[in-house]
Amino acid sequence: DSGVTQTPKHLITATGQRVTLRCSPRSGDLSVYWYQQSLDQGLQFLIQYYNGEERAKGNILERFSAQQFPDLHSELNLSSLELGDSALYFCASSGGLGTDTQYFGPGTRLTVL
Amino acid sequence: QKEVEQDPGPLSVPEGAIVSLNCTYSNSAFQYFMWYRQYSRKGPELLMYTYSSGNKEDGRFTAQVDKSSKYISLFIRDSQPSDSATYLCAILGGSQGNLIFGKGTKLSVKP
């Protein structure tokens, strides 16, 4: 158990809908990273927050957004969902920035029908 | 050219075999290299973390980085059925800590 929690475990929804994925980092970790894992693209970095502020952006679509709250938990919002958004979404946390080890949560499996 | 390339396998070996997993990368500026293991329906877990060139050993696992060839390897000695998983190489891609992953190699160790 990495200490990173994610809810829900599974999410099934329809195209055009909006969902929110939640992540609680390990106790004391200030950085939260979101990754998307699909069969064709592999594991790809989406966005990173550090102590409430956005610090880095990867291949995140404009339909996706995220935030980190004062208690350090983070939410990833996915809107106007398309079939191609079906994937595993992972959250990882680390103590700080840069070279700190990232610990991954168990993931949320999103299925868009 | 992709930043990190990894043969997806699958790779099937008998128990006790030595396993060699490899990745290549394109940017010579990369300095930090990792190997993650991912069991089916689980999140990736860090196995090895190395800086720059050289070898690092941890039990049955050895990570090797050859910066001149832009090649990273993970060796598993005396492989066990419990090693059956997908192995992902990862490189620290930016100063903020975002990781660039290979697509992963699926390993199956047969008893």
mmCIF file of C-alpha atoms in Angstrom:
data_model
loop_
_atom_site.group_PDB
_atom_site.id
_atom_site.type_symbol
_atom_site.label_atom_id
_atom_site.label_comp_id
_atom_site.label_asym_id
_atom_site.label_seq_id
_atom_site.Cartn_x
_atom_site.Cartn_y
_atom_site.Cartn_z
ATOM 1 C CA ASP A 1 0.000 0.000 0.000
ATOM 2 C CA SER A 2 1.577 3.271 -1.211
ATOM 3 C CA GLY A 3 -0.465 5.516 1.098
ATOM 4 C CA VAL A 4 -2.040 7.317 -1.866
ATOM 5 C CA THR A 5 -5.796 6.840 -2.111
ATOM 6 C CA GLN A 6 -8.030 7.364 -5.108
ATOM 7 C CA THR A 7 -11.784 7.311 -5.450
ATOM 8 C CA PRO A 8 -13.803 5.943 -7.071
ATOM 9 C CA LYS A 9 -12.178 2.680 -8.193
ATOM 10 C CA HIS A 10 -14.407 2.354 -11.218
ATOM 11 C CA LEU A 11 -16.525 4.847 -13.086
ATOM 12 C CA ILE A 12 -18.864 4.106 -15.974
ATOM 13 C CA THR A 13 -20.480 7.016 -17.730
ATOM 14 C CA ALA A 14 -21.794 8.168 -21.096
ATOM 15 C CA THR A 15 -20.296 10.384 -23.767
ATOM 16 C CA GLY A 16 -20.775 14.080 -23.144
ATOM 17 C CA GLN A 17 -20.882 13.698 -19.375
ATOM 18 C CA ARG A 18 -18.606 15.170 -16.714
ATOM 19 C CA VAL A 19 -16.851 13.267 -13.918
ATOM 20 C CA THR A 20 -14.583 14.088 -10.988
ATOM 21 C CA LEU A 21 -11.775 11.847 -9.799
ATOM 22 C CA ARG A 22 -10.368 12.319 -6.329
ATOM 23 C CA CYS A 23 -6.899 11.732 -4.920
ATOM 24 C CA SER A 24 -5.514 11.952 -1.384
ATOM 25 C CA PRO A 25 -1.720 12.057 -1.286
ATOM 26 C CA ARG A 26 0.503 10.329 1.274
ATOM 27 C CA SER A 27 0.642 12.079 4.604
ATOM 28 C CA GLY A 28 3.084 14.987 4.367
ATOM 29 C CA ASP A 29 3.443 14.946 0.578
ATOM 30 C CA LEU A 30 2.951 18.341 -1.067
ATOM 31 C CA SER A 31 3.126 17.332 -4.750
ATOM 32 C CA VAL A 32 0.360 15.587 -6.636
ATOM 33 C CA TYR A 33 0.707 14.306 -10.194
ATOM 34 C CA TRP A 34 -2.025 12.991 -12.490
ATOM 35 C CA TYR A 35 -1.300 10.395 -15.188
ATOM 36 C CA GLN A 36 -3.477 8.694 -17.784
ATOM 37 C CA GLN A 37 -2.803 5.100 -18.843
ATOM 38 C CA SER A 38 -4.326 3.757 -22.035
ATOM 39 C CA LEU A 39 -3.453 0.676 -24.083
ATOM 40 C CA ASP A 40 -2.211 2.613 -27.094
ATOM 41 C CA GLN A 41 -0.473 5.579 -25.403
ATOM 42 C CA GLY A 42 0.853 3.960 -22.237
ATOM 43 C CA LEU A 43 1.258 6.012 -19.067
ATOM 44 C CA GLN A 44 1.244 9.745 -19.802
ATOM 45 C CA PHE A 45 1.727 12.732 -17.512
ATOM 46 C CA LEU A 46 -1.225 15.109 -17.380
ATOM 47 C CA ILE A 47 -0.649 17.763 -14.728
ATOM 48 C CA GLN A 48 1.147 18.464 -11.450
ATOM 49 C CA TYR A 49 0.257 20.523 -8.386
ATOM 50 C CA TYR A 50 2.516 21.528 -5.544
ATOM 51 C CA ASN A 51 1.028 22.889 -2.324
ATOM 52 C CA GLY A 52 -2.073 24.125 -4.113
ATOM 53 C CA GLU A 53 -0.410 25.613 -7.179
ATOM 54 C CA GLU A 54 -0.157 24.223 -10.682
ATOM 55 C CA ARG A 55 3.524 23.546 -11.474
ATOM 56 C CA ALA A 56 3.670 21.554 -14.704
ATOM 57 C CA LYS A 57 1.391 20.552 -17.529
ATOM 58 C CA GLY A 58 1.729 17.624 -19.847
ATOM 59 C CA ASN A 59 -0.598 16.188 -22.479
ATOM 60 C CA ILE A 60 -3.766 17.377 -20.776
ATOM 61 C CA LEU A 61 -6.774 18.165 -22.939
ATOM 62 C CA GLU A 62 -8.588 21.486 -22.534
ATOM 63 C CA ARG A 63 -11.691 19.503 -21.497
ATOM 64 C CA PHE A 64 -9.744 18.298 -18.444
ATOM 65 C CA SER A 65 -8.883 20.393 -15.419
ATOM 66 C CA ALA A 66 -7.524 19.783 -11.965
ATOM 67 C CA GLN A 67 -7.049 21.505 -8.644
ATOM 68 C CA GLN A 68 -5.380 20.896 -5.310
ATOM 69 C CA PHE A 69 -7.169 21.967 -2.169
ATOM 70 C CA PRO A 70 -5.782 23.424 1.091
ATOM 71 C CA ASP A 71 -5.881 19.959 2.713
ATOM 72 C CA LEU A 72 -3.691 18.822 -0.249
ATOM 73 C CA HIS A 73 -6.171 16.424 -1.779
ATOM 74 C CA SER A 74 -6.619 16.851 -5.521
ATOM 75 C CA GLU A 75 -9.434 16.447 -7.996
ATOM 76 C CA LEU A 76 -9.256 15.813 -11.725
ATOM 77 C CA ASN A 77 -12.314 16.976 -13.647
ATOM 78 C CA LEU A 78 -13.053 15.461 -17.030
ATOM 79 C CA SER A 79 -15.837 17.024 -19.102
ATOM 80 C CA SER A 80 -17.534 16.489 -22.466
ATOM 81 C CA LEU A 81 -16.331 12.918 -22.253
ATOM 82 C CA GLU A 82 -15.511 10.970 -25.390
ATOM 83 C CA LEU A 83 -15.061 7.253 -25.963
ATOM 84 C CA GLY A 84 -11.319 7.804 -26.247
ATOM 85 C CA ASP A 85 -11.154 9.121 -22.682
ATOM 86 C CA SER A 86 -11.701 5.590 -21.391
ATOM 87 C CA ALA A 87 -8.511 4.778 -19.502
ATOM 88 C CA LEU A 88 -6.931 4.268 -16.120
ATOM 89 C CA TYR A 89 -6.234 7.507 -14.307
ATOM 90 C CA PHE A 90 -3.486 7.460 -11.693
ATOM 91 C CA CYS A 91 -2.554 9.956 -9.077
ATOM 92 C CA ALA A 92 0.947 10.004 -7.623
ATOM 93 C CA SER A 93 2.385 12.027 -4.780
ATOM 94 C CA SER A 94 5.845 13.046 -3.661
ATOM 95 C CA GLY A 95 7.288 15.060 -0.810
ATOM 96 C CA GLY A 96 8.493 17.940 -2.928
ATOM 97 C CA LEU A 97 9.489 18.750 -6.456
ATOM 98 C CA GLY A 98 11.938 17.412 -8.960
ATOM 99 C CA THR A 99 13.779 14.286 -7.988
ATOM 100 C CA ASP A 100 11.591 13.096 -5.109
ATOM 101 C CA THR A 101 10.209 9.584 -5.494
ATOM 102 C CA GLN A 102 6.629 9.430 -6.722
ATOM 103 C CA TYR A 103 4.237 6.988 -5.098
ATOM 104 C CA PHE A 104 1.249 5.917 -7.151
ATOM 105 C CA GLY A 105 -2.303 5.302 -6.055
ATOM 106 C CA PRO A 106 -4.393 2.313 -7.168
ATOM 107 C CA GLY A 107 -6.035 4.254 -10.004
ATOM 108 C CA THR A 108 -9.543 4.991 -11.213
ATOM 109 C CA ARG A 109 -10.780 2.994 -14.192
ATOM 110 C CA LEU A 110 -12.993 5.216 -16.362
ATOM 111 C CA THR A 111 -15.229 3.666 -18.980
ATOM 112 C CA VAL A 112 -17.087 5.981 -21.345
ATOM 113 C CA LEU A 113 -19.946 4.318 -23.208
ATOM 114 C CA GLN B 1 11.198 9.770 -32.351
ATOM 115 C CA LYS B 2 9.553 8.981 -29.038
ATOM 116 C CA GLU B 3 11.389 10.197 -25.933
ATOM 117 C CA VAL B 4 11.418 6.721 -24.370
ATOM 118 C CA GLU B 5 11.114 3.459 -26.278
ATOM 119 C CA GLN B 6 10.462 0.107 -24.653
ATOM 120 C CA ASP B 7 9.801 -3.277 -26.226
ATOM 121 C CA PRO B 8 6.288 -4.242 -25.046
ATOM 122 C CA GLY B 9 6.971 -7.977 -25.170
ATOM 123 C CA PRO B 10 5.299 -10.064 -23.940
ATOM 124 C CA LEU B 11 8.224 -11.915 -22.446
ATOM 125 C CA SER B 12 7.809 -15.420 -21.049
ATOM 126 C CA VAL B 13 10.607 -17.148 -19.101
ATOM 127 C CA PRO B 14 10.921 -20.229 -16.873
ATOM 128 C CA GLU B 15 11.322 -19.816 -13.136
ATOM 129 C CA GLY B 16 14.953 -19.206 -12.172
ATOM 130 C CA ALA B 17 15.894 -17.528 -15.447
ATOM 131 C CA ILE B 18 17.742 -14.227 -15.708
ATOM 132 C CA VAL B 19 15.519 -11.560 -17.220
ATOM 133 C CA SER B 20 16.778 -8.540 -19.127
ATOM 134 C CA LEU B 21 14.456 -5.601 -19.756
ATOM 135 C CA ASN B 22 15.549 -2.585 -21.762
ATOM 136 C CA CYS B 23 14.654 0.937 -22.806
ATOM 137 C CA THR B 24 16.231 3.549 -25.018
ATOM 138 C CA TYR B 25 15.768 7.284 -24.740
ATOM 139 C CA SER B 26 16.401 10.221 -27.012
ATOM 140 C CA ASN B 27 17.432 13.188 -24.845
ATOM 141 C CA SER B 28 20.999 13.087 -23.582
ATOM 142 C CA ALA B 29 20.138 15.668 -20.908
ATOM 143 C CA PHE B 30 18.087 13.130 -18.916
ATOM 144 C CA GLN B 31 19.790 12.296 -15.610
ATOM 145 C CA TYR B 32 17.356 10.344 -13.434
ATOM 146 C CA PHE B 33 16.073 6.912 -14.399
ATOM 147 C CA MET B 34 13.541 4.646 -12.749
ATOM 148 C CA TRP B 35 11.987 1.232 -13.090
ATOM 149 C CA TYR B 36 8.425 0.672 -11.909
ATOM 150 C CA ARG B 37 6.599 -2.630 -11.573
ATOM 151 C CA GLN B 38 2.863 -2.785 -12.195
ATOM 152 C CA TYR B 39 0.740 -5.788 -11.321
ATOM 153 C CA SER B 40 -2.534 -6.245 -13.139
ATOM 154 C CA ARG B 41 -5.178 -3.720 -12.018
ATOM 155 C CA LYS B 42 -2.741 -2.026 -9.621
ATOM 156 C CA GLY B 43 -0.776 1.207 -9.574
ATOM 157 C CA PRO B 44 2.914 1.275 -10.533
ATOM 158 C CA GLU B 45 5.364 0.758 -7.667
ATOM 159 C CA LEU B 46 8.950 1.979 -7.704
ATOM 160 C CA LEU B 47 11.584 -0.756 -7.986
ATOM 161 C CA MET B 48 14.801 1.066 -8.748
ATOM 162 C CA TYR B 49 15.915 4.706 -8.968
ATOM 163 C CA THR B 50 19.303 5.603 -10.446
ATOM 164 C CA TYR B 51 21.149 8.785 -11.204
ATOM 165 C CA SER B 52 23.426 9.208 -14.235
ATOM 166 C CA SER B 53 25.450 6.250 -15.509
ATOM 167 C CA GLY B 54 26.381 3.046 -13.726
ATOM 168 C CA ASN B 55 24.833 0.102 -11.925
ATOM 169 C CA LYS B 56 22.623 -0.167 -8.879
ATOM 170 C CA GLU B 57 21.773 -3.434 -7.198
ATOM 171 C CA ASP B 58 18.940 -4.298 -4.824
ATOM 172 C CA GLY B 59 18.551 -7.976 -4.013
ATOM 173 C CA ARG B 60 17.730 -9.854 -7.203
ATOM 174 C CA PHE B 61 17.339 -6.625 -9.195
ATOM 175 C CA THR B 62 20.084 -4.660 -10.964
ATOM 176 C CA ALA B 63 19.488 -1.410 -12.829
ATOM 177 C CA GLN B 64 22.028 -0.276 -15.371
ATOM 178 C CA VAL B 65 22.331 3.062 -17.169
ATOM 179 C CA ASP B 66 24.581 3.651 -20.175
ATOM 180 C CA LYS B 67 24.309 7.347 -20.963
ATOM 181 C CA SER B 68 26.693 7.128 -23.916
ATOM 182 C CA SER B 69 24.254 4.760 -25.649
ATOM 183 C CA LYS B 70 21.112 6.257 -24.071
ATOM 184 C CA TYR B 71 20.190 2.795 -22.903
ATOM 185 C CA ILE B 72 18.757 1.641 -19.589
ATOM 186 C CA SER B 73 18.345 -1.927 -18.409
ATOM 187 C CA LEU B 74 16.814 -3.886 -15.578
ATOM 188 C CA PHE B 75 18.103 -7.368 -14.784
ATOM 189 C CA ILE B 76 16.175 -9.805 -12.614
ATOM 190 C CA ARG B 77 18.129 -12.787 -11.300
ATOM 191 C CA ASP B 78 16.523 -16.060 -10.208
ATOM 192 C CA SER B 79 13.149 -14.906 -11.514
ATOM 193 C CA GLN B 80 10.057 -16.033 -9.594
ATOM 194 C CA PRO B 81 6.405 -16.434 -10.635
ATOM 195 C CA SER B 82 5.667 -13.478 -8.320
ATOM 196 C CA ASP B 83 7.801 -11.313 -10.654
ATOM 197 C CA SER B 84 5.109 -11.707 -13.339
ATOM 198 C CA ALA B 85 4.007 -8.127 -14.003
ATOM 199 C CA THR B 86 4.476 -5.247 -16.399
ATOM 200 C CA TYR B 87 7.776 -3.400 -16.003
ATOM 201 C CA LEU B 88 7.884 0.273 -16.910
ATOM 202 C CA CYS B 89 10.998 2.339 -17.394
ATOM 203 C CA ALA B 90 10.621 5.992 -16.515
ATOM 204 C CA ILE B 91 12.749 9.070 -16.900
ATOM 205 C CA LEU B 92 12.517 12.323 -15.008
ATOM 206 C CA GLY B 93 11.456 14.625 -17.810
ATOM 207 C CA GLY B 94 11.316 18.041 -16.197
ATOM 208 C CA SER B 95 12.548 20.070 -13.260
ATOM 209 C CA GLN B 96 9.152 19.812 -11.568
ATOM 210 C CA GLY B 97 9.253 16.028 -11.471
ATOM 211 C CA ASN B 98 6.976 14.818 -14.241
ATOM 212 C CA LEU B 99 7.914 11.334 -15.441
ATOM 213 C CA ILE B 100 8.146 10.090 -19.021
ATOM 214 C CA PHE B 101 7.303 6.400 -19.203
ATOM 215 C CA GLY B 102 8.055 3.653 -21.657
ATOM 216 C CA LYS B 103 5.029 1.629 -22.721
ATOM 217 C CA GLY B 104 5.998 -1.243 -20.449
ATOM 218 C CA THR B 105 7.122 -4.845 -20.966
ATOM 219 C CA LYS B 106 4.786 -7.595 -19.803
ATOM 220 C CA LEU B 107 6.754 -10.379 -18.117
ATOM 221 C CA SER B 108 5.454 -13.841 -17.319
ATOM 222 C CA VAL B 109 7.557 -16.226 -15.210
ATOM 223 C CA LYS B 110 6.353 -19.823 -15.526
ATOM 224 C CA PRO B 111 6.787 -22.259 -12.587
#
